[in-house]
Amino acid sequence: MGRGKIEIKRIENANNRVVTFSKRRNGLVKKAKEITVLCDAKVALIIFGSNGKMTDYCCPSMDLGAMLDQYQKLSGKKLWDAKHEGLSNEIDRIKKENDSLQLELRHLKGEDIQSLNLKNLMAVEHAIEHGLDKVRDHQSEVLHTKRRNEKMMLEENRQLSFQLQQQEMAIASNARGMVMRDHDAQFGYRVQPIQPNLQEKIMSLVID
C-alpha cells in the first residue's frame, strides 16, 4: 500500500513540526545540490526556521551576492534601498582606499616601484626621508629619557648605599656596646665615681 497524502497545513504538535522541518530542510538542500551538479544550474537557497536559525546553500560557481545582483537585474525587483546602496558605496570606497594605502606601503618598502615615474619616485623618497627624520627624533628622545632615568637610578642607588652603610655602622656600634656591658657584668667590673675628698688629695699631691 502506498503512503497516504499528507494534508498541507501547519503541524500543531511542536515535536512533530521540528522533526518534519529538519527532514524537509535536508531534502531541499540535497535537491539543490543535485540540480546544481546534474543540470549545471546556479542555485541559491536560504531557509529560516521558526526559531530564527538560518540554513543556506549556494552553488560553488557563484557567490550569493552575485546571485542576488543577477536576480535583481533580471527580475526588475530592487533588493537594496538607498541606505544599503550608500553603505555598499562606502564599503567600495574604503576598499579602494585600503588598496591604495597597501600599494603606497609597498612603495615605501621599495617594492613594486618599477611602474613609478620620476615625480612619484621623488615623492616616495621625500616620504621616506621625512619618516627617517621622525624616527631619528624619537630615537634621540628615547635615548635622552633612558640616560636621565639611569642617572636618577644611580643617584638613588648611591643614597640607598649610604643609608645602608650608616645603618650597618649603627648596628655594629650597638653590638660592641652590648658586648662590653656583658663583659663588665660577667667579671664584676664597675666604674666607681671619684669621691670629693679623694679628688682633693689627688690635686694637692699634683700641686706639691
JSON list of N, CA and C in Angstrom, two decimals, residues 10-23 50:
[
{"chain": "A", "resi": 10, "resn": "ARG", "atom": "N", "xyz": [-0.36, 23.68, 8.78]},
{"chain": "A", "resi": 10, "resn": "ARG", "atom": "CA", "xyz": [0.58, 23.81, 9.89]},
{"chain": "A", "resi": 10, "resn": "ARG", "atom": "C", "xyz": [0.45, 22.63, 10.84]},
{"chain": "A", "resi": 11, "resn": "ILE", "atom": "N", "xyz": [1.60, 22.04, 11.18]},
{"chain": "A", "resi": 11, "resn": "ILE", "atom": "CA", "xyz": [1.61, 20.93, 12.12]},
{"chain": "A", "resi": 11, "resn": "ILE", "atom": "C", "xyz": [1.51, 21.50, 13.53]},
{"chain": "A", "resi": 12, "resn": "GLU", "atom": "N", "xyz": [0.47, 21.10, 14.24]},
{"chain": "A", "resi": 12, "resn": "GLU", "atom": "CA", "xyz": [0.22, 21.68, 15.56]},
{"chain": "A", "resi": 12, "resn": "GLU", "atom": "C", "xyz": [1.18, 21.15, 16.62]},
{"chain": "A", "resi": 13, "resn": "ASN", "atom": "N", "xyz": [1.53, 19.86, 16.55]},
{"chain": "A", "resi": 13, "resn": "ASN", "atom": "CA", "xyz": [2.43, 19.28, 17.55]},
{"chain": "A", "resi": 13, "resn": "ASN", "atom": "C", "xyz": [3.84, 19.83, 17.33]},
{"chain": "A", "resi": 14, "resn": "ALA", "atom": "N", "xyz": [4.40, 20.44, 18.38]},
{"chain": "A", "resi": 14, "resn": "ALA", "atom": "CA", "xyz": [5.70, 21.11, 18.24]},
{"chain": "A", "resi": 14, "resn": "ALA", "atom": "C", "xyz": [6.82, 20.14, 17.90]},
{"chain": "A", "resi": 15, "resn": "ASN", "atom": "N", "xyz": [6.83, 18.98, 18.55]},
{"chain": "A", "resi": 15, "resn": "ASN", "atom": "CA", "xyz": [7.88, 18.00, 18.28]},
{"chain": "A", "resi": 15, "resn": "ASN", "atom": "C", "xyz": [7.81, 17.48, 16.85]},
{"chain": "A", "resi": 16, "resn": "ASN", "atom": "N", "xyz": [6.60, 17.16, 16.38]},
{"chain": "A", "resi": 16, "resn": "ASN", "atom": "CA", "xyz": [6.43, 16.70, 15.00]},
{"chain": "A", "resi": 16, "resn": "ASN", "atom": "C", "xyz": [6.82, 17.79, 14.00]},
{"chain": "A", "resi": 17, "resn": "ARG", "atom": "N", "xyz": [6.52, 19.03, 14.37]},
{"chain": "A", "resi": 17, "resn": "ARG", "atom": "CA", "xyz": [6.86, 20.15, 13.47]},
{"chain": "A", "resi": 17, "resn": "ARG", "atom": "C", "xyz": [8.37, 20.29, 13.32]},
{"chain": "A", "resi": 18, "resn": "VAL", "atom": "N", "xyz": [9.11, 20.13, 14.42]},
{"chain": "A", "resi": 18, "resn": "VAL", "atom": "CA", "xyz": [10.58, 20.25, 14.37]},
{"chain": "A", "resi": 18, "resn": "VAL", "atom": "C", "xyz": [11.17, 19.11, 13.55]},
{"chain": "A", "resi": 19, "resn": "VAL", "atom": "N", "xyz": [10.67, 17.88, 13.74]},
{"chain": "A", "resi": 19, "resn": "VAL", "atom": "CA", "xyz": [11.18, 16.72, 13.01]},
{"chain": "A", "resi": 19, "resn": "VAL", "atom": "C", "xyz": [10.92, 16.87, 11.51]},
{"chain": "A", "resi": 20, "resn": "THR", "atom": "N", "xyz": [9.69, 17.30, 11.17]},
{"chain": "A", "resi": 20, "resn": "THR", "atom": "CA", "xyz": [9.34, 17.47, 9.76]},
{"chain": "A", "resi": 20, "resn": "THR", "atom": "C", "xyz": [10.18, 18.56, 9.10]},
{"chain": "A", "resi": 21, "resn": "PHE", "atom": "N", "xyz": [10.38, 19.66, 9.85]},
{"chain": "A", "resi": 21, "resn": "PHE", "atom": "CA", "xyz": [11.21, 20.74, 9.30]},
{"chain": "A", "resi": 21, "resn": "PHE", "atom": "C", "xyz": [12.62, 20.26, 9.01]},
{"chain": "A", "resi": 22, "resn": "SER", "atom": "N", "xyz": [13.20, 19.52, 9.96]},
{"chain": "A", "resi": 22, "resn": "SER", "atom": "CA", "xyz": [14.56, 19.04, 9.78]},
{"chain": "A", "resi": 22, "resn": "SER", "atom": "C", "xyz": [14.68, 18.13, 8.56]},
{"chain": "A", "resi": 23, "resn": "LYS", "atom": "N", "xyz": [13.74, 17.20, 8.40]},
{"chain": "A", "resi": 23, "resn": "LYS", "atom": "CA", "xyz": [13.79, 16.27, 7.28]},
{"chain": "A", "resi": 23, "resn": "LYS", "atom": "C", "xyz": [13.61, 17.00, 5.95]},
{"chain": "A", "resi": 50, "resn": "SER", "atom": "N", "xyz": [11.59, 28.46, 12.33]},
{"chain": "A", "resi": 50, "resn": "SER", "atom": "CA", "xyz": [10.74, 29.23, 13.24]},
{"chain": "A", "resi": 50, "resn": "SER", "atom": "C", "xyz": [11.51, 29.73, 14.46]}
]
